[in-house]
Amino acid sequence: LALLRLACESLTDYEAHRDAIRRDGAVTTGRDGQPRAHPLIPAARDARAACMAALKALGLEQATTPKRR
């Protein structure tokens, strides 16, 4: 049950991060005005990886892979 919970929580985090990145744009402005990658991109990547690892451990990775958009 812990792995399933981890998969679900990670997927929820991934979707929230993805939505924020879409809303704000993948490139943001740094404090000195320079363009930089959205700060949630690494968090989204890590949440997706955690979800995929948990699904793989449960033997469910092929049927439920979150699609990249």
mmCIF file of C-alpha atoms in Angstrom:
data_model
loop_
_atom_site.group_PDB
_atom_site.id
_atom_site.type_symbol
_atom_site.label_atom_id
_atom_site.label_comp_id
_atom_site.label_asym_id
_atom_site.label_seq_id
_atom_site.Cartn_x
_atom_site.Cartn_y
_atom_site.Cartn_z
ATOM 1 C CA LEU A 1 0.000 0.000 0.000
ATOM 2 C CA ALA A 2 2.891 2.371 0.709
ATOM 3 C CA LEU A 3 4.169 2.083 -2.870
ATOM 4 C CA LEU A 4 0.731 2.773 -4.304
ATOM 5 C CA ARG A 5 0.374 5.812 -2.058
ATOM 6 C CA LEU A 6 3.805 7.049 -3.142
ATOM 7 C CA ALA A 7 2.859 6.622 -6.803
ATOM 8 C CA CYS A 8 -0.372 8.558 -6.332
ATOM 9 C CA GLU A 9 1.203 11.368 -4.315
ATOM 10 C CA SER A 10 4.069 11.676 -6.780
ATOM 11 C CA LEU A 11 1.668 11.809 -9.717
ATOM 12 C CA THR A 12 -0.350 14.517 -7.963
ATOM 13 C CA ASP A 13 2.822 16.521 -7.352
ATOM 14 C CA TYR A 14 3.961 16.026 -10.959
ATOM 15 C CA GLU A 15 0.624 17.245 -12.325
ATOM 16 C CA ALA A 16 0.624 20.313 -10.050
ATOM 17 C CA HIS A 17 4.178 21.204 -11.073
ATOM 18 C CA ARG A 18 3.390 20.606 -14.747
ATOM 19 C CA ASP A 19 0.334 22.852 -14.538
ATOM 20 C CA ALA A 20 2.350 25.642 -12.882
ATOM 21 C CA ILE A 21 5.045 25.362 -15.547
ATOM 22 C CA ARG A 22 2.419 25.558 -18.288
ATOM 23 C CA ARG A 23 0.771 28.543 -16.631
ATOM 24 C CA ASP A 24 4.021 30.447 -16.013
ATOM 25 C CA GLY A 25 6.000 29.256 -19.033
ATOM 26 C CA ALA A 26 9.038 27.005 -19.117
ATOM 27 C CA VAL A 27 11.360 30.009 -19.153
ATOM 28 C CA THR A 28 11.114 32.619 -16.434
ATOM 29 C CA THR A 29 13.104 35.713 -15.582
ATOM 30 C CA GLY A 30 15.811 35.518 -12.938
ATOM 31 C CA ARG A 31 16.350 38.209 -10.332
ATOM 32 C CA ASP A 32 18.882 39.968 -12.546
ATOM 33 C CA GLY A 33 16.568 39.847 -15.564
ATOM 34 C CA GLN A 34 18.233 36.882 -17.235
ATOM 35 C CA PRO A 35 16.128 34.084 -18.751
ATOM 36 C CA ARG A 36 16.195 30.851 -16.769
ATOM 37 C CA ALA A 37 14.372 27.554 -16.653
ATOM 38 C CA HIS A 38 11.263 27.472 -14.483
ATOM 39 C CA PRO A 39 12.317 26.500 -10.944
ATOM 40 C CA LEU A 40 9.708 23.707 -10.786
ATOM 41 C CA ILE A 41 11.130 21.801 -13.766
ATOM 42 C CA PRO A 42 13.507 19.713 -11.593
ATOM 43 C CA ALA A 43 10.726 19.063 -9.059
ATOM 44 C CA ALA A 44 8.368 17.911 -11.833
ATOM 45 C CA ARG A 45 11.062 15.618 -13.238
ATOM 46 C CA ASP A 46 11.774 14.157 -9.784
ATOM 47 C CA ALA A 47 8.078 13.637 -9.009
ATOM 48 C CA ARG A 48 7.547 11.872 -12.337
ATOM 49 C CA ALA A 49 10.585 9.658 -11.719
ATOM 50 C CA ALA A 50 9.320 8.757 -8.232
ATOM 51 C CA CYS A 51 5.906 7.888 -9.652
ATOM 52 C CA MET A 52 7.426 5.731 -12.372
ATOM 53 C CA ALA A 53 9.721 3.945 -9.909
ATOM 54 C CA ALA A 54 6.803 3.133 -7.603
ATOM 55 C CA LEU A 55 4.659 1.906 -10.507
ATOM 56 C CA LYS A 56 7.533 -0.225 -11.773
ATOM 57 C CA ALA A 57 7.990 -1.756 -8.314
ATOM 58 C CA LEU A 58 4.279 -2.602 -8.368
ATOM 59 C CA GLY A 59 4.568 -4.096 -11.866
ATOM 60 C CA LEU A 60 2.255 -1.436 -13.338
ATOM 61 C CA GLU A 61 4.603 0.772 -15.355
ATOM 62 C CA GLN A 62 3.377 -0.095 -18.851
ATOM 63 C CA ALA A 63 -0.340 0.406 -18.294
ATOM 64 C CA THR A 64 -0.212 3.651 -16.311
ATOM 65 C CA THR A 65 2.742 5.685 -17.553
ATOM 66 C CA PRO A 66 2.016 9.428 -17.239
ATOM 67 C CA LYS A 67 2.320 10.828 -20.744
ATOM 68 C CA ARG A 68 4.715 13.647 -21.502
ATOM 69 C CA ARG A 69 3.097 16.631 -23.123
#
